[in-house]
Short mmCIF file of C-alpha atoms in Angstrom, two decimals:
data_model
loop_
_atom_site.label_atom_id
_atom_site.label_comp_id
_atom_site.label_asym_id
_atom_site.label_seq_id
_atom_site.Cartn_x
_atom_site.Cartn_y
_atom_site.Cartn_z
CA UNK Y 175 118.02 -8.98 181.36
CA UNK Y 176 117.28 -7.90 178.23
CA UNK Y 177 120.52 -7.53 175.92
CA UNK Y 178 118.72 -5.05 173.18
CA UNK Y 179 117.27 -1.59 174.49
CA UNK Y 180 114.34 -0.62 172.85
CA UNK Y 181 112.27 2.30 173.17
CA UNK Y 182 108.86 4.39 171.54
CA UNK Y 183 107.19 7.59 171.27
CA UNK Y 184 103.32 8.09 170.09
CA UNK Y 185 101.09 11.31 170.60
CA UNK Y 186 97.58 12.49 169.54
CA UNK Y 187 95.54 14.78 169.00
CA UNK Y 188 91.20 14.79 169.22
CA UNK Y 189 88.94 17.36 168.67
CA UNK Y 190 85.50 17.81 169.21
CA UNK Y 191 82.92 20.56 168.92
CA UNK Y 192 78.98 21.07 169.16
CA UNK Y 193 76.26 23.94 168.92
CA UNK Y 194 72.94 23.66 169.94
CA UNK Y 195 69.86 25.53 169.54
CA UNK Y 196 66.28 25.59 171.71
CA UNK Y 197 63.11 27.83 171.21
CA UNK Y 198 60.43 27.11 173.46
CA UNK Y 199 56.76 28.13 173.68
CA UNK Y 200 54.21 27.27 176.74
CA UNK Y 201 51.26 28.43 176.68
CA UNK Y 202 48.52 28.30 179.68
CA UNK Y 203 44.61 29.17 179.19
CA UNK Y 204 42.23 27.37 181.86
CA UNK Y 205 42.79 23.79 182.54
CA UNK Y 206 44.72 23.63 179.69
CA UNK Y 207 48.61 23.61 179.37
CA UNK Y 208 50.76 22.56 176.37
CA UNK Y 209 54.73 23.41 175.23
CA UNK Y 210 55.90 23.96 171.83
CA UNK Y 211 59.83 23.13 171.86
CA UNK Y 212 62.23 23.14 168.42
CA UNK Y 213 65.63 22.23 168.67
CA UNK Y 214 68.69 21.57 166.59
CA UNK Y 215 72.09 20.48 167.26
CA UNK Y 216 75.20 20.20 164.97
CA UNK Y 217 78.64 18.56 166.39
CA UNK Y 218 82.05 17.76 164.21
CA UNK Y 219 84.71 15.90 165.65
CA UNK Y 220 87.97 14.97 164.61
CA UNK Y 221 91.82 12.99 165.40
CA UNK Y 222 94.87 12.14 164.08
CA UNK Y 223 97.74 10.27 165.89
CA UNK Y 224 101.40 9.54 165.24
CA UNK Y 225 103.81 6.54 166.96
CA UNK Y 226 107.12 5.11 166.28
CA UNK Y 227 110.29 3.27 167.87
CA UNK Y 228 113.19 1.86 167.85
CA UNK Y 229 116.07 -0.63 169.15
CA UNK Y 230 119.36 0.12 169.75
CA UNK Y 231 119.72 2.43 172.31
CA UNK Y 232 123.16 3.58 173.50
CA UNK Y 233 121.70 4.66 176.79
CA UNK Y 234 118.46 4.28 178.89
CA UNK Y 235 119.01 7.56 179.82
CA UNK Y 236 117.86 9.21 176.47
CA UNK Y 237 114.78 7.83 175.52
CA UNK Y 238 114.28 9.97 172.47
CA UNK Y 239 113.67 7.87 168.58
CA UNK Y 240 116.60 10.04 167.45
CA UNK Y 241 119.35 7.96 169.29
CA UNK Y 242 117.98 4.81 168.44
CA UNK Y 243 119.32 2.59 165.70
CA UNK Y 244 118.20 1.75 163.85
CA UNK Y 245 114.26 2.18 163.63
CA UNK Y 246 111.81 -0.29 163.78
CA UNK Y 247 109.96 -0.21 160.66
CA UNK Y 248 107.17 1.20 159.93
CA UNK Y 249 106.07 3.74 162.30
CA UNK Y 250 101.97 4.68 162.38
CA UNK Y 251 100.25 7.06 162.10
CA UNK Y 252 96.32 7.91 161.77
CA UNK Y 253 93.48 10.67 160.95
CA UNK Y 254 89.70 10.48 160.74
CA UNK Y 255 86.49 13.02 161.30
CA UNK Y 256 83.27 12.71 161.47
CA UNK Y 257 80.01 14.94 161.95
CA UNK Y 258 76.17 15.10 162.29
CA UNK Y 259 73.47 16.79 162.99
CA UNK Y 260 69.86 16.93 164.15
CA UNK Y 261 66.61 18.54 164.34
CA UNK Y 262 63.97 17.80 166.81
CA UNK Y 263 60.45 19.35 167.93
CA UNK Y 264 58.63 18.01 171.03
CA UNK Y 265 54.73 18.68 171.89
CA UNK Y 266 53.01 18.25 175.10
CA UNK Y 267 49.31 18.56 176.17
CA UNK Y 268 48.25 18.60 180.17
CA UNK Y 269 44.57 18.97 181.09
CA UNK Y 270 44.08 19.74 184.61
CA UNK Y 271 46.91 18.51 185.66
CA UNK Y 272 45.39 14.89 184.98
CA UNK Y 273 46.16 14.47 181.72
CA UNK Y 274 49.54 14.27 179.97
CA UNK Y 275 50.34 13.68 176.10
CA UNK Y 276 53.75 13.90 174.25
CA UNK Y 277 55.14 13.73 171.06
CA UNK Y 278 58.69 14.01 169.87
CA UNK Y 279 60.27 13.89 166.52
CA UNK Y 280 63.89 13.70 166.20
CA UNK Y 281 65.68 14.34 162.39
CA UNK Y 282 69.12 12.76 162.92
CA UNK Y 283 72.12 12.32 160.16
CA UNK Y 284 75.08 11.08 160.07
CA UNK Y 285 78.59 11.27 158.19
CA UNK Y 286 78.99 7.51 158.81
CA UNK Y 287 76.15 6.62 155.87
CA UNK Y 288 76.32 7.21 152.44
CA UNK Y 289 73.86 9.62 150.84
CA UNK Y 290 70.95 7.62 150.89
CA UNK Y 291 70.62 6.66 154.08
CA UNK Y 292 72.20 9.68 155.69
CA UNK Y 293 69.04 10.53 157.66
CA UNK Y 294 66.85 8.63 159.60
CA UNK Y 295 63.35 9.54 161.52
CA UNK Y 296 62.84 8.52 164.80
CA UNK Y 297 59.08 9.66 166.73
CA UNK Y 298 57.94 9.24 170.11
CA UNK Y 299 54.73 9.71 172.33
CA UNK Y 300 53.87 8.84 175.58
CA UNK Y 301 50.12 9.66 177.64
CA UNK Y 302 49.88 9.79 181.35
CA UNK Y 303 47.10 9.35 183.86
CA UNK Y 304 47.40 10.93 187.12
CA UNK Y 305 44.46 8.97 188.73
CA UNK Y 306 45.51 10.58 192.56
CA UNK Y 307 44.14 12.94 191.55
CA UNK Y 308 40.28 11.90 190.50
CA UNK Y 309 37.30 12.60 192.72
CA UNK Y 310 36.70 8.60 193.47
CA UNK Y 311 40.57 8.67 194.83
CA UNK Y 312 40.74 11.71 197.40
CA UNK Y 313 39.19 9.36 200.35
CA UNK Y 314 41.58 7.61 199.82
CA UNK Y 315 44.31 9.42 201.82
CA UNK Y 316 47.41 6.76 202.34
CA UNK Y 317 47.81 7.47 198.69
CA UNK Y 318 49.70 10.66 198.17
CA UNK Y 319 50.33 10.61 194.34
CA UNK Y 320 49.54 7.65 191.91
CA UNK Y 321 50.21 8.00 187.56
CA UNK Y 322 50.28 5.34 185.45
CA UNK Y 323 51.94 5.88 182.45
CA UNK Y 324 52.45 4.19 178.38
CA UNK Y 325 55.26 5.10 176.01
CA UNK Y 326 56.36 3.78 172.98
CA UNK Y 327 59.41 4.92 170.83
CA UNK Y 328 61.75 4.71 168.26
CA UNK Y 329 65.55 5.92 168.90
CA UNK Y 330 68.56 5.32 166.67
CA UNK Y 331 72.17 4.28 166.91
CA UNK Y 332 74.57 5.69 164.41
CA UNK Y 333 77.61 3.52 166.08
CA UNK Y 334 81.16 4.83 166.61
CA UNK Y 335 82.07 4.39 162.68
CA UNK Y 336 80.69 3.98 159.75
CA UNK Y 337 81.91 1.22 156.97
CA UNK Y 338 80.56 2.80 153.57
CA UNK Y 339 84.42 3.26 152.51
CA UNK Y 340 87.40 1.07 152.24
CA UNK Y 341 90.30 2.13 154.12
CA UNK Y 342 93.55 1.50 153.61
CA UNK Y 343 96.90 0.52 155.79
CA UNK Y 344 100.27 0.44 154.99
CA UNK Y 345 101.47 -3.22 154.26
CA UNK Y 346 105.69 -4.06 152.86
CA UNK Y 347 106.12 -5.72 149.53
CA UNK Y 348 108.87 -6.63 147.62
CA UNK Y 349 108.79 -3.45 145.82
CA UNK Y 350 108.25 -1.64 148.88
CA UNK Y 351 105.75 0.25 150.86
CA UNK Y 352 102.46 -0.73 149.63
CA UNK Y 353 98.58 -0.61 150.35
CA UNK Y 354 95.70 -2.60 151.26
CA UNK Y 355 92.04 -2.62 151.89
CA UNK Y 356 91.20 -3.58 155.55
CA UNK Y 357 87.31 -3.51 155.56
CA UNK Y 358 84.86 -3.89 153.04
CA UNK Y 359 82.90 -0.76 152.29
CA UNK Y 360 79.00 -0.93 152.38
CA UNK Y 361 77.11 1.57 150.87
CA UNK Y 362 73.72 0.06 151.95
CA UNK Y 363 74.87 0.32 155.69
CA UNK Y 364 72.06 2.69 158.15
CA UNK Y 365 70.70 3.62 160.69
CA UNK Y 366 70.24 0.77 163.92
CA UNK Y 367 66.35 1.21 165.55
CA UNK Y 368 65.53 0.63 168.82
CA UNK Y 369 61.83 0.23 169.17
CA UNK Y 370 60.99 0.44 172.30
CA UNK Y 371 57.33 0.04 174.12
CA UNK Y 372 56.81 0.90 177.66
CA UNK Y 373 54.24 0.81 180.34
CA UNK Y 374 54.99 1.97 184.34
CA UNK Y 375 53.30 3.60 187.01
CA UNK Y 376 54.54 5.84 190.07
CA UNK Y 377 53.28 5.72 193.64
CA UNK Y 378 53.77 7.61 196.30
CA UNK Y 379 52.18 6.87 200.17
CA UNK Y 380 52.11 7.72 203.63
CA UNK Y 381 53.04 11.23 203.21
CA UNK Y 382 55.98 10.28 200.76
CA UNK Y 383 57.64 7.87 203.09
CA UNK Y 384 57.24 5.01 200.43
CA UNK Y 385 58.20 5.66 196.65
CA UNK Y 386 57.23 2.78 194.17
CA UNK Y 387 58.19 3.06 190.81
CA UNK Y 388 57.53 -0.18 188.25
CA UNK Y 389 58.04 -0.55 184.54
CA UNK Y 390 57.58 -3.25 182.45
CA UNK Y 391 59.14 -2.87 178.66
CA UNK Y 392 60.07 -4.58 175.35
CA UNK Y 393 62.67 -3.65 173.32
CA UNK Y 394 63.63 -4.76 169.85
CA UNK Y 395 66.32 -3.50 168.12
CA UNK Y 396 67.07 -3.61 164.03
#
């Protein structure tokens, strides 16, 4: 049994919102195919949460902090945002369907840098060879669809917070309610890269009854 009731309350709040754009271009003339695609994307989000409680209660009945006595000191509470935004174009090339080239380019930024490393680049482009398809492969008829494929890219990781400011949190002194750093801000602090390189092919047989897919990659990250 426990002699002293004791009782708390907390609630939150999150928001998040996003808009996103796409124009897109294809464009078809012989053997030739290629798409044009532009993109952007903005996004905000923010939260704030509250929690306190207390000992003392008269009653398990009524679980509410105003009955309790006293309070336990201090009660929390908490409030952050964040945003970014991107811009991103993509171009890819087929020739007779044998053929396949892509390039993307992605603008991204973040509210967790400081101004100058805000923004960081990150390209891609991959090529594709759809050898099934050749002359010297058509007597060969167990083989349904064969590509091979190469891709190499760079992708980045803002994380889930950025530490270019100190923040503060409520600590008791002998004076009273005071405040103190808990991190140690780093200006310098951007982007993480993932470089990533990437080669695979696809195979399909016997009228699509078998499906093998293989990729071999290497991945370093910064």
């Amino acid at each position: 049994a426990n002699l002293t009731t004791s009782g708390s309350r907390a609630s939150g709040n999150n928001y998040w919102a996003s808009f996103n754009t796409r124009v897109q271009y294809d464009f078809t003339r012989g053997k030739h195919n290629a798409t044009v695609m532009g993109g952007h994307e903005a996004t905000y989000y923010a939260y704030q949460n509250l929690s306190a409680s207390g000992t003392g209660y008269s009653t398990n009945s009524v679980q509410e902090l105003s009955v309790a006595s006293p309070l336990s000191p201090p009660g929390t509470s908490g409030r952050g945002n964040g945003s970014g935004e991107s811009y991103f174009t993509r171009l890819g090339y087929t020739y007779d369907n044998k053929y396949i080239a892509q390039l993307v380019v992605r603008w991204d930024g973040s509210s967790n840098f400081g101004p100058s490393n805000k923004w960081g680049r990150f390209p891609a482009a991959s090529v594709a060879w759809k050898i099934s398809d050749e002359p010297f492969m058509r007597t060969i008829t167990a083989i349904d669809d064969l590509k091979f494929r190469a891709e190499y890219g760079i992708s980045g990781n803002a994380g889930q917070g950025g530490a270019i400011y100190s923040n503060l949190y409520a600590s008791s002194t002998v004076w009273g309610t005071g405040f103190l750093p808990s991190n140690f801000p780093n200006p310098n602090l951007k982007w993480e890269q993932d470089k990533s390189t990437n080669i695979g092919f696809d195979l399909h047989m016997f009228n699509n009854r078998l499906e093998i897919i293989a990729d071999a990659y290497l991945k370093k990250i910064s």
